[in-house]
XYZ file of C-alpha atoms in Angstrom:
731
model
C 320.394 -47.719 114.473
C 323.773 -47.450 112.069
C 323.556 -49.988 109.548
C 320.087 -49.824 107.353
C 318.496 -51.336 105.227
C 316.086 -50.075 102.034
C 314.417 -53.335 101.154
C 313.223 -50.643 97.810
C 316.257 -50.282 95.706
C 318.045 -53.579 98.423
C 320.743 -51.062 99.742
C 322.851 -51.230 102.940
C 323.436 -47.837 103.926
C 326.590 -48.558 106.950
C 326.916 -45.390 109.090
C 330.029 -45.130 111.495
C 330.313 -42.218 113.132
C 331.488 -39.445 110.317
C 331.070 -42.236 107.645
C 329.072 -43.446 105.719
C 329.804 -46.900 104.054
C 326.944 -48.335 101.285
C 326.381 -51.521 99.488
C 323.189 -52.075 96.695
C 322.428 -55.565 95.489
C 321.374 -55.260 91.589
C 320.832 -57.792 88.959
C 319.256 -59.778 92.793
C 322.688 -61.080 92.997
C 325.363 -59.456 92.766
C 327.103 -57.184 95.628
C 328.074 -53.792 93.674
C 330.078 -50.937 96.102
C 328.125 -47.663 96.125
C 330.141 -44.880 98.881
C 332.980 -44.880 101.055
C 333.705 -41.673 102.581
C 332.525 -39.165 104.850
C 328.637 -39.437 106.993
C 325.890 -38.362 103.290
C 322.221 -38.898 104.298
C 320.885 -40.085 100.969
C 321.169 -43.357 99.658
C 319.393 -43.389 96.701
C 322.449 -42.863 94.923
C 322.740 -45.151 91.594
C 323.513 -41.917 90.003
C 327.012 -43.484 90.860
C 327.716 -46.617 89.065
C 330.327 -45.570 86.338
C 329.067 -46.542 83.248
C 325.431 -47.350 81.092
C 324.612 -50.059 78.675
C 325.267 -48.680 76.105
C 329.479 -48.115 77.161
C 329.863 -51.783 77.287
C 332.251 -52.284 73.678
C 332.793 -55.258 71.801
C 335.189 -56.664 74.191
C 333.124 -56.259 77.460
C 331.496 -59.821 78.460
C 328.145 -59.051 79.174
C 327.211 -61.993 82.563
C 324.112 -63.965 81.862
C 323.808 -62.630 78.680
C 322.148 -59.156 80.325
C 322.193 -56.569 78.103
C 324.679 -53.697 79.195
C 325.560 -55.682 81.941
C 328.808 -56.686 82.982
C 330.796 -57.438 86.047
C 334.381 -56.522 84.754
C 332.801 -52.575 85.176
C 331.547 -53.487 88.010
C 333.401 -51.986 91.662
C 332.244 -54.957 93.013
C 332.022 -56.310 97.264
C 333.659 -59.136 96.726
C 335.021 -60.250 93.163
C 335.536 -63.534 91.395
C 337.732 -64.207 88.499
C 336.332 -66.188 85.582
C 333.622 -65.235 84.318
C 333.149 -61.812 83.089
C 335.372 -59.781 85.820
C 338.627 -59.773 84.243
C 340.375 -58.351 87.238
C 341.704 -58.908 90.316
C 339.895 -61.797 92.541
C 339.204 -60.784 96.013
C 339.509 -64.508 96.523
C 339.877 -68.132 94.543
C 338.890 -71.643 95.349
C 339.282 -74.967 93.473
C 336.670 -77.799 93.103
C 337.550 -81.376 92.450
C 337.309 -81.802 88.936
C 340.082 -78.517 88.861
C 337.992 -76.655 88.028
C 338.572 -72.789 89.375
C 335.332 -70.827 88.363
C 332.786 -70.271 90.966
C 329.865 -67.592 90.551
C 328.792 -65.857 93.795
C 325.406 -64.030 93.819
C 323.714 -63.267 97.204
C 321.674 -65.270 99.367
C 321.233 -63.595 102.693
C 321.766 -60.899 105.347
C 321.185 -60.439 108.716
C 321.931 -56.978 111.140
C 322.642 -58.045 114.482
C 324.253 -55.254 118.097
C 327.870 -55.699 118.404
C 330.606 -57.746 117.604
C 331.566 -61.754 116.457
C 335.174 -62.994 117.665
C 336.963 -64.466 115.335
C 337.830 -67.993 115.192
C 341.715 -68.701 116.489
C 342.831 -64.376 115.218
C 342.455 -61.916 116.917
C 340.633 -58.979 116.203
C 338.610 -55.536 117.019
C 336.118 -56.524 119.742
C 332.994 -54.534 122.113
C 331.929 -53.799 125.445
C 329.331 -53.413 124.866
C 327.224 -54.372 122.292
C 325.986 -50.711 121.501
C 329.045 -49.267 120.637
C 329.076 -51.377 117.263
C 326.512 -53.663 115.317
C 327.698 -55.922 112.781
C 326.097 -56.883 108.467
C 326.330 -60.269 107.879
C 326.213 -61.021 103.840
C 325.446 -64.705 103.226
C 326.697 -64.969 99.510
C 325.825 -68.593 97.408
C 327.276 -70.651 94.280
C 324.602 -72.987 93.345
C 326.982 -75.589 91.303
C 329.320 -75.281 94.329
C 327.408 -75.202 97.366
C 330.525 -73.047 98.054
C 328.755 -70.497 100.794
C 331.163 -67.738 101.553
C 329.809 -64.656 104.371
C 330.494 -61.125 104.457
C 331.552 -59.618 107.987
C 331.116 -55.822 108.374
C 331.077 -54.124 111.588
C 330.550 -49.983 112.506
C 331.773 -48.527 115.353
C 328.727 -46.025 116.048
C 332.242 -44.026 118.422
C 334.992 -44.416 115.796
C 335.548 -42.921 111.954
C 336.003 -47.458 111.688
C 334.440 -50.109 109.385
C 335.644 -53.178 110.079
C 335.754 -56.531 107.261
C 336.407 -60.370 107.127
C 334.651 -63.133 105.069
C 334.207 -66.485 105.926
C 334.438 -69.692 103.077
C 332.027 -72.112 104.174
C 332.732 -75.370 102.130
C 328.621 -76.337 103.268
C 329.094 -79.149 99.491
C 329.503 -83.264 100.079
C 333.078 -83.009 98.512
C 336.014 -81.263 99.021
C 337.552 -78.188 97.308
C 339.994 -75.406 98.172
C 342.072 -72.374 98.591
C 344.136 -71.202 96.799
C 342.836 -67.101 97.616
C 340.943 -65.608 100.346
C 341.502 -62.048 100.653
C 339.806 -60.243 103.873
C 338.382 -57.730 102.198
C 338.490 -55.485 98.415
C 337.293 -51.980 97.660
C 336.457 -50.620 93.981
C 337.120 -46.848 93.634
C 335.326 -45.210 90.936
C 338.610 -43.022 90.126
C 342.234 -43.654 90.624
C 342.963 -39.680 91.529
C 344.920 -40.782 94.698
C 348.685 -41.479 95.996
C 349.961 -45.116 97.074
C 350.980 -44.524 101.418
C 352.741 -46.880 102.654
C 355.159 -47.729 105.900
C 358.887 -49.563 104.253
C 361.692 -50.703 105.166
C 364.475 -52.393 106.622
C 366.102 -54.672 110.276
C 367.064 -51.074 111.785
C 365.252 -48.883 110.227
C 361.017 -50.119 109.572
C 358.652 -47.882 109.400
C 359.424 -45.630 106.351
C 356.812 -43.567 105.076
C 356.924 -44.157 100.819
C 354.402 -41.557 99.060
C 353.331 -43.004 95.477
C 351.148 -41.920 92.720
C 349.164 -45.171 91.435
C 349.926 -45.768 87.926
C 347.853 -48.139 85.371
C 348.228 -51.670 86.595
C 348.815 -53.037 89.905
C 351.008 -51.896 93.210
C 351.587 -54.469 95.968
C 353.542 -54.537 98.823
C 353.531 -57.935 100.516
C 355.595 -60.585 102.797
C 355.525 -64.342 102.571
C 358.738 -64.647 105.296
C 356.110 -66.573 107.746
C 355.619 -62.407 109.898
C 354.197 -59.565 108.701
C 357.841 -58.216 108.520
C 360.048 -55.060 108.173
C 360.697 -54.496 105.058
C 355.916 -54.200 104.886
C 353.298 -53.056 107.323
C 350.341 -54.887 106.167
C 348.533 -51.572 106.180
C 348.432 -48.622 103.537
C 346.445 -45.865 102.565
C 345.269 -44.048 99.528
C 344.833 -40.375 99.610
C 343.420 -37.576 96.931
C 346.714 -35.520 96.309
C 345.770 -32.289 97.735
C 345.444 -34.055 101.136
C 348.441 -33.542 103.260
C 348.404 -34.892 107.464
C 346.341 -31.806 108.268
C 343.313 -31.607 104.321
C 341.885 -33.453 102.380
C 340.645 -37.474 102.021
C 342.647 -40.267 103.361
C 341.468 -44.261 103.151
C 343.709 -46.101 105.564
C 343.738 -50.084 105.443
C 345.565 -51.901 108.308
C 345.717 -55.698 108.736
C 345.300 -57.065 111.754
C 347.426 -60.179 111.157
C 351.157 -61.306 111.944
C 352.173 -64.033 108.899
C 352.105 -63.500 105.188
C 349.895 -61.082 103.425
C 349.149 -59.381 100.220
C 347.913 -55.659 100.223
C 347.428 -54.868 96.124
C 345.841 -51.267 94.044
C 344.902 -51.816 90.585
C 344.291 -49.324 88.731
C 342.316 -50.661 85.721
C 341.789 -49.097 82.620
C 338.850 -46.825 82.892
C 340.584 -45.836 85.631
C 338.682 -47.122 88.670
C 341.373 -48.281 91.721
C 340.784 -51.903 93.061
C 342.055 -52.751 96.605
C 342.506 -55.760 98.466
C 344.197 -57.088 101.462
C 344.836 -60.128 103.173
C 345.765 -63.024 103.546
C 349.347 -63.570 101.023
C 348.047 -66.313 98.215
C 351.574 -66.624 97.728
C 352.538 -70.670 98.244
C 348.657 -70.852 99.465
C 346.383 -72.822 100.450
C 343.097 -74.545 102.598
C 342.151 -77.848 102.154
C 337.522 -77.365 102.941
C 336.108 -80.597 103.262
C 332.836 -81.009 103.620
C 330.980 -78.825 106.545
C 334.725 -76.684 107.100
C 334.745 -73.048 106.770
C 338.027 -70.641 106.478
C 337.849 -67.167 108.471
C 339.916 -64.683 106.685
C 341.393 -62.333 109.485
C 339.566 -59.137 109.655
C 340.486 -55.560 108.617
C 340.108 -52.225 110.155
C 338.704 -49.291 107.255
C 339.635 -45.788 108.368
C 338.728 -42.649 106.435
C 339.589 -38.933 107.198
C 338.271 -36.028 105.437
C 341.227 -33.783 107.423
C 344.036 -35.548 106.767
C 346.720 -38.306 108.190
C 346.262 -37.304 111.062
C 342.787 -37.417 111.802
C 342.972 -40.672 110.007
C 346.056 -42.074 112.323
C 343.952 -40.397 116.137
C 341.468 -42.742 114.570
C 343.914 -46.424 114.687
C 345.337 -44.474 117.777
C 342.380 -44.223 119.516
C 341.260 -48.163 118.471
C 343.852 -50.191 119.086
C 343.854 -48.789 122.653
C 340.525 -48.954 122.851
C 339.461 -51.938 121.507
C 342.419 -54.063 120.533
C 344.587 -53.682 122.691
C 343.009 -55.872 126.159
C 344.348 -56.879 129.709
C 344.746 -55.622 132.453
C 347.915 -53.361 130.779
C 345.773 -51.778 128.709
C 344.560 -48.888 130.059
C 347.465 -49.071 132.848
C 350.772 -46.862 132.678
C 353.672 -48.780 131.580
C 356.890 -48.784 133.982
C 360.295 -47.257 132.604
C 362.830 -50.129 132.787
C 366.031 -50.877 131.919
C 367.430 -54.435 130.079
C 370.680 -55.339 130.224
C 371.321 -56.219 126.545
C 373.196 -53.106 125.875
C 375.337 -53.454 128.494
C 375.800 -57.159 128.949
C 375.178 -58.452 125.819
C 375.996 -62.070 127.165
C 378.290 -61.662 129.748
C 377.032 -61.176 132.855
C 376.814 -62.571 136.268
C 374.512 -62.422 139.359
C 376.084 -59.373 140.719
C 376.320 -57.645 137.970
C 372.557 -57.931 137.389
C 372.003 -56.537 140.458
C 374.137 -53.889 140.224
C 372.806 -52.247 137.902
C 369.048 -53.126 139.106
C 370.438 -50.662 141.913
C 371.468 -48.429 140.936
C 369.063 -48.641 138.296
C 365.804 -47.836 141.130
C 368.484 -44.325 142.610
C 366.896 -43.227 139.306
C 363.668 -43.673 139.939
C 363.537 -46.718 137.325
C 361.464 -49.233 137.703
C 361.043 -52.752 136.307
C 364.943 -54.003 135.245
C 364.605 -56.205 132.976
C 366.452 -59.649 132.008
C 367.505 -60.359 128.503
C 369.277 -62.773 126.310
C 371.162 -65.909 128.015
C 370.004 -66.878 130.872
C 368.932 -70.003 130.171
C 370.618 -73.929 128.852
C 373.704 -72.750 127.656
C 372.997 -69.058 126.775
C 376.603 -68.055 126.387
C 376.652 -66.915 122.976
C 374.124 -67.152 120.008
C 374.846 -71.044 118.314
C 372.690 -72.518 121.458
C 370.527 -73.698 123.937
C 367.235 -71.884 122.475
C 364.211 -73.979 123.549
C 366.378 -74.791 126.592
C 364.409 -72.576 129.313
C 366.013 -73.664 132.471
C 367.953 -71.266 134.250
C 372.142 -70.703 133.657
C 373.299 -72.048 136.938
C 377.103 -70.971 135.742
C 375.798 -67.238 135.301
C 372.978 -67.631 137.883
C 374.204 -69.532 140.459
C 371.417 -69.326 143.037
C 368.653 -69.467 140.182
C 366.015 -67.000 138.953
C 364.090 -67.665 141.893
C 366.206 -65.626 144.502
C 367.122 -62.661 141.468
C 363.730 -62.190 141.161
C 363.470 -61.992 144.330
C 366.574 -60.241 145.114
C 365.305 -57.724 142.232
C 361.792 -56.905 144.334
C 363.313 -56.738 147.528
C 366.244 -54.042 145.737
C 362.500 -52.825 145.088
C 362.459 -53.019 141.285
C 360.060 -55.125 138.931
C 361.648 -58.360 137.306
C 361.692 -59.064 133.715
C 362.498 -61.641 131.718
C 363.179 -62.454 127.854
C 362.077 -65.064 125.663
C 362.332 -65.907 122.308
C 360.480 -69.134 122.829
C 359.275 -70.040 118.880
C 362.675 -70.591 117.631
C 364.947 -73.440 118.648
C 369.170 -73.901 118.404
C 370.004 -76.708 117.238
C 372.381 -77.226 119.472
C 370.203 -77.249 122.247
C 368.520 -80.349 124.258
C 364.954 -79.314 123.237
C 366.622 -80.705 118.537
C 368.139 -82.987 119.463
C 364.841 -85.077 121.215
C 363.047 -83.238 118.861
C 364.427 -82.567 115.813
C 361.399 -82.730 113.846
C 359.736 -80.023 115.973
C 361.661 -77.048 113.476
C 359.484 -75.791 109.971
C 361.495 -78.313 107.229
C 360.796 -80.508 104.010
C 362.600 -83.384 104.427
C 365.325 -84.272 102.401
C 366.332 -80.230 102.101
C 369.289 -78.532 104.605
C 367.538 -76.711 106.923
C 369.197 -73.277 106.566
C 369.707 -71.836 109.335
C 369.475 -68.025 110.819
C 370.868 -66.342 113.713
C 371.743 -69.811 114.107
C 368.268 -71.171 114.924
C 365.158 -72.268 113.140
C 361.810 -71.270 113.730
C 359.712 -74.011 116.028
C 356.503 -75.737 114.006
C 353.983 -73.569 115.700
C 351.359 -75.645 112.856
C 351.812 -78.287 115.252
C 349.347 -78.944 118.754
C 352.345 -81.239 120.468
C 355.361 -78.072 120.516
C 352.655 -75.300 121.164
C 351.347 -77.514 124.276
C 355.547 -77.526 125.020
C 356.507 -74.198 124.947
C 353.162 -73.220 127.276
C 353.767 -76.118 129.880
C 358.209 -74.252 129.805
C 356.569 -71.035 129.841
C 353.728 -71.360 131.829
C 356.220 -73.361 134.366
C 358.826 -70.492 134.656
C 356.199 -68.070 134.779
C 354.980 -69.159 138.221
C 357.936 -70.456 139.221
C 359.537 -66.687 138.917
C 357.922 -63.496 140.292
C 358.367 -62.298 136.693
C 356.416 -58.851 136.117
C 357.011 -58.722 131.867
C 358.019 -60.530 129.552
C 359.908 -58.933 126.203
C 359.196 -62.084 123.861
C 361.373 -62.419 120.894
C 361.787 -63.210 117.451
C 364.333 -63.257 115.239
C 364.143 -65.623 112.855
C 361.660 -65.348 109.444
C 360.400 -68.702 107.812
C 362.592 -70.864 104.898
C 362.396 -74.414 103.920
C 358.093 -73.592 104.552
C 356.819 -77.507 105.315
C 355.410 -79.198 108.422
C 356.951 -82.811 109.473
C 352.848 -83.982 110.617
C 350.713 -82.170 107.501
C 350.248 -84.668 104.121
C 350.489 -83.536 101.023
C 347.197 -80.979 100.357
C 347.937 -79.804 103.173
C 351.485 -77.962 103.279
C 350.853 -75.074 101.292
C 349.058 -73.775 105.283
C 351.917 -74.542 106.736
C 352.603 -71.341 107.711
C 349.012 -69.846 108.076
C 348.179 -73.296 110.381
C 351.800 -70.744 112.596
C 349.428 -68.028 113.709
C 347.048 -69.803 114.587
C 349.210 -71.712 116.686
C 350.986 -69.022 117.443
C 348.173 -67.308 119.101
C 346.569 -69.868 120.330
C 350.152 -70.088 122.517
C 349.670 -66.348 122.955
C 345.867 -66.593 124.266
C 346.743 -69.534 126.860
C 349.724 -67.873 127.679
C 348.067 -63.483 128.394
C 345.319 -65.168 129.632
C 346.792 -67.530 132.432
C 349.236 -64.797 133.381
C 347.409 -61.206 133.265
C 349.144 -59.961 135.780
C 352.401 -60.276 133.331
C 352.944 -57.019 130.713
C 354.285 -58.619 127.878
C 355.781 -56.757 124.849
C 356.350 -58.283 121.319
C 359.530 -58.121 119.273
C 360.532 -59.187 116.246
C 364.418 -58.169 115.898
C 362.616 -55.390 117.229
C 359.834 -53.358 114.914
C 359.881 -56.380 112.826
C 356.326 -57.226 113.730
C 354.899 -54.460 114.742
C 351.647 -55.181 113.440
C 347.764 -55.846 115.341
C 347.470 -58.452 115.188
C 350.518 -58.987 118.141
C 348.833 -55.761 119.740
C 345.811 -58.331 120.301
C 347.711 -60.217 122.875
C 350.627 -57.529 123.105
C 349.760 -54.203 124.651
C 353.355 -53.176 122.954
C 356.043 -53.750 120.779
C 360.018 -52.948 120.651
C 359.852 -50.487 117.766
C 363.724 -50.931 116.504
C 367.006 -52.690 118.057
C 368.182 -49.074 116.464
C 368.508 -47.264 119.254
C 370.044 -44.363 117.957
C 367.962 -41.118 119.060
C 368.439 -39.502 115.013
C 367.007 -42.872 113.145
C 364.349 -43.538 115.656
C 362.575 -39.724 114.680
C 361.892 -42.024 111.667
C 361.076 -45.138 113.215
C 358.283 -43.629 115.674
C 357.541 -40.471 113.319
C 356.233 -43.221 110.510
C 355.185 -46.131 113.587
C 352.491 -43.546 114.406
C 350.850 -43.424 111.367
C 348.946 -45.999 112.506
C 350.177 -47.292 115.724
C 349.384 -45.503 119.240
C 352.884 -44.915 121.520
C 351.329 -46.409 124.193
C 352.555 -49.304 122.170
C 356.398 -47.761 120.907
C 359.207 -49.106 123.308
C 362.150 -46.390 123.300
C 364.627 -46.533 125.423
C 367.818 -44.915 125.753
C 371.250 -46.696 124.387
C 374.550 -45.013 125.530
C 377.447 -43.719 122.665
C 378.813 -43.828 120.423
C 375.467 -45.711 119.749
C 375.850 -49.722 118.726
C 373.981 -49.898 114.763
C 375.129 -46.322 113.841
C 378.090 -45.494 116.218
C 376.986 -41.988 116.650
C 376.905 -39.591 120.415
C 374.532 -38.215 120.047
C 373.541 -35.268 123.866
C 372.082 -37.426 126.669
C 369.148 -35.276 126.278
C 367.974 -35.569 122.933
C 368.619 -38.698 123.510
C 365.989 -39.045 126.372
C 363.358 -36.499 124.199
C 362.825 -38.529 121.839
C 362.137 -42.341 123.877
C 360.266 -39.999 125.560
C 357.606 -40.372 122.822
C 357.065 -44.029 123.798
C 357.292 -45.933 126.404
C 360.383 -45.059 127.969
C 363.528 -47.291 129.148
C 366.566 -47.648 129.618
C 368.949 -49.522 127.182
C 372.889 -49.146 129.038
C 374.984 -49.509 131.816
C 374.055 -47.001 134.539
C 376.845 -48.282 136.391
C 379.480 -46.734 134.323
C 377.717 -43.226 133.863
C 378.562 -40.326 135.632
C 377.238 -39.155 138.085
C 376.425 -36.112 136.252
C 375.148 -38.004 134.128
C 372.843 -40.045 136.166
C 371.806 -36.961 138.186
C 370.511 -35.700 133.820
C 368.565 -39.647 133.751
C 367.268 -39.548 137.248
C 365.310 -35.618 136.283
C 364.435 -37.410 132.283
C 362.607 -39.757 133.941
C 361.089 -37.647 137.268
C 359.918 -35.958 134.210
C 358.007 -38.114 132.319
C 356.699 -39.822 135.260
C 354.611 -36.246 135.267
C 353.830 -36.553 131.813
C 353.578 -40.323 131.475
C 349.572 -40.608 131.546
C 349.582 -37.487 128.698
C 351.749 -39.661 126.284
C 349.909 -42.667 126.475
C 346.924 -41.909 127.263
C 346.249 -37.850 125.626
C 345.953 -37.983 121.959
C 349.178 -37.152 119.277
C 349.768 -34.700 116.190
C 352.671 -34.838 113.791
C 353.913 -31.332 113.573
C 357.399 -31.626 111.286
C 358.348 -34.703 109.863
C 361.314 -35.960 109.796
C 361.495 -37.439 106.446
C 361.165 -34.001 104.699
C 362.778 -31.512 106.950
C 366.822 -31.256 109.004
C 364.007 -30.843 111.959
C 361.139 -33.054 112.908
C 358.952 -31.848 115.808
C 355.973 -34.788 117.413
C 353.441 -33.091 119.897
C 350.894 -34.384 122.728
C 348.632 -33.516 124.824
C 345.181 -34.939 127.467
C 342.196 -35.532 126.101
C 340.945 -32.948 128.186
C 343.477 -30.579 126.297
C 344.880 -29.285 128.931
C 348.214 -31.008 129.614
C 350.532 -31.158 126.621
C 353.563 -31.706 125.533
C 355.814 -30.577 122.885
C 358.907 -31.112 121.938
C 361.404 -30.344 118.753
C 364.212 -32.342 117.237
C 367.305 -30.332 114.915
C 369.983 -33.161 113.204
C 372.816 -31.308 112.195
C 373.215 -27.446 112.850
C 373.473 -25.116 110.644
C 374.783 -21.245 110.244
C 372.491 -18.048 110.052
C 368.950 -19.537 109.324
C 365.797 -17.305 109.797
C 363.545 -17.513 112.472
C 361.770 -20.182 112.640
C 357.853 -21.031 113.920
C 356.166 -23.891 115.041
C 352.579 -24.271 114.740
C 350.931 -26.443 117.484
C 347.758 -28.885 116.561
C 344.638 -30.241 118.759
C 344.502 -27.240 121.717
C 341.384 -25.344 122.532
C 341.576 -22.502 120.838
C 338.768 -20.083 123.476
C 341.947 -21.117 126.045
C 345.171 -20.155 127.293
C 347.755 -22.316 128.130
C 351.000 -21.603 130.108
C 354.756 -23.144 129.117
C 355.613 -24.332 132.637
C 358.556 -23.339 134.495
C 357.855 -19.897 133.289
C 355.725 -16.814 133.608
C 354.698 -16.717 129.870
C 350.583 -17.832 129.154
C 349.216 -18.331 125.277
C 345.720 -18.606 123.719
C 345.102 -21.267 121.967
C 344.003 -19.908 119.089
C 347.945 -17.914 119.831
C 349.933 -21.029 119.883
C 348.102 -22.705 116.004
C 347.660 -20.226 114.217
C 350.408 -17.261 115.338
C 352.980 -20.654 116.726
C 355.964 -20.818 118.942
C 359.392 -19.661 118.092
C 361.676 -22.220 118.606
C 365.052 -21.404 120.299
C 368.604 -21.281 118.814
C 369.823 -24.359 119.643
C 373.383 -24.842 118.912
C 375.032 -28.201 118.067
C 374.328 -31.174 116.370
C 371.382 -33.718 117.252
C 369.491 -31.341 119.455
C 366.105 -31.254 120.754
C 363.717 -28.934 122.941
C 360.650 -29.589 124.605
C 357.720 -27.723 126.315
C 355.273 -28.177 128.660
C 352.145 -25.640 129.246
C 349.102 -26.696 131.004
C 345.854 -24.802 130.540
C 345.012 -21.470 132.516
C 342.572 -18.734 133.213
């Protein structure tokens, strides 16, 4: 049994692969969090309660007038505010009388095999019921009729517990949800560092670590998307934890909109961690009988540092979050024309690039922005998803056919969530954008956000994209999103529901993606939001890969891809070789290094191959050939971080196939150094009892030797250099 309930002491014991999570019903009413960590057999853990009754001081409230019992010191599973717990609540509702106090108490529970889908939301899943068990605990506030169902799923083969909650109005009166976070976990101490992935456009997901202090520390997005500034992920690390050792608690929200991740250290040094939809500018009106479903939270415990945590996320997301025909397929090597041509291209120039790309071994051509409407710059035509006949006089049907005859698959760029004021769509429907009546409509990248909270807008987008995908032979879609939300409001929501706009937008977007990806299962969809501005589990549920960053500089990408790998598998990361000087930072890096960095994800090119020298083309041809040989290892193998670019002048990572037979190790040097000592790189994850041969040589090393003694790094001359080892298990 993955989940057990023991009536004598009212304890729920959830057992994942190597993780235990324990909850107890106390005073026959309240849910106490007992334990989350390494799997244990014993479940009689009353001694873990942090306080005894005589430790209460005169400023604590006795709950239910029970002497020595206060919610303000109880580690809770779903804490409210306003009774005797004065810490951060996980939820809050407002009733018709204006009060915001509720008192949820245990009502019932159910344990069943498998895992339910979440209504209208992405989530992890099972293919067979035996893969997981789910616990649903129902809580009730007797006075108001408020019900909350807490859902916990435990996976048999992963150190993963997922959580979500459903708020139900079972009364005869309206109520308003003011706060609806998905999960809350109380720890009995504060001996942690907080790790987060933060940054900005073109430098997404930098690793930031800081010590917890008394009070609240949080990350959040209020931009209408998960954002490049903050990722919906945090981890608590024990002070001695690092990449390979120590306890780490990773928490990731399966959601693509506004979120809050908050850590509160209370007066007694306990720690409360919460994550969910950002309560800022949010509320949700529930009519009698209606319910509100919160997004899922994926919780991963590791007893062996960040590396084990990452591999758990990677395996789960690759196998039980990403879906569709491409989940288990090798992804194609592509070339995108954006940095080669921007808006300035013709039908013939596109085909010329495709012809040269085919000679080099590339498999997919992607036509980026500028193919539609009157789109010759970024001031016009978003929303007008019909062919620009001035650029493509023979249309997309002919172009896609010609590209296919050259020997490449054909892909196309869309930005379906946006509209230009200078467009036929906007002129016909000026109220279809996110806006507040009478307020100025601020432009970002000369565009506005379509109101996906409205069914009519979603239906129109589904129809327009379906027509394109049905008419042309499209194998790949790059789904871009280049503007966050401002003046957030919807023309069709009444005053009591305006603060629902941002979340209704996400529900509409998820519906559009669900319908399109279901209708066109043969299309590989890649998510993009000015690069990595929406790199989150919610998007990966519909689109199994994401453009990692608009910053294509190889040296910048070391940090971006390294940070992204903390949570997200390499198969989900789009990584391309671009021209030099780089268009974002104007750095000149060797083509070899650019290729080696990009081979750490889904490999491709973003440049004009026609302008390359013959020598460069030969290098590209070899890169493509090499990647085809290692593609299955990179996309489906285990990933290990070896040297962090955040603390060092160099970086290294490695991939190893699931059977531990094939290995790829990549080392990168940023700036050249003089008169340095011999450097050794220690590998990870090898079979210590087996030998490995360095491909292309007669050198054979023991797996134990490579992991414990290491491999000497060759001397690399010049700035921005790299070296790659390929190894194979041998007798």
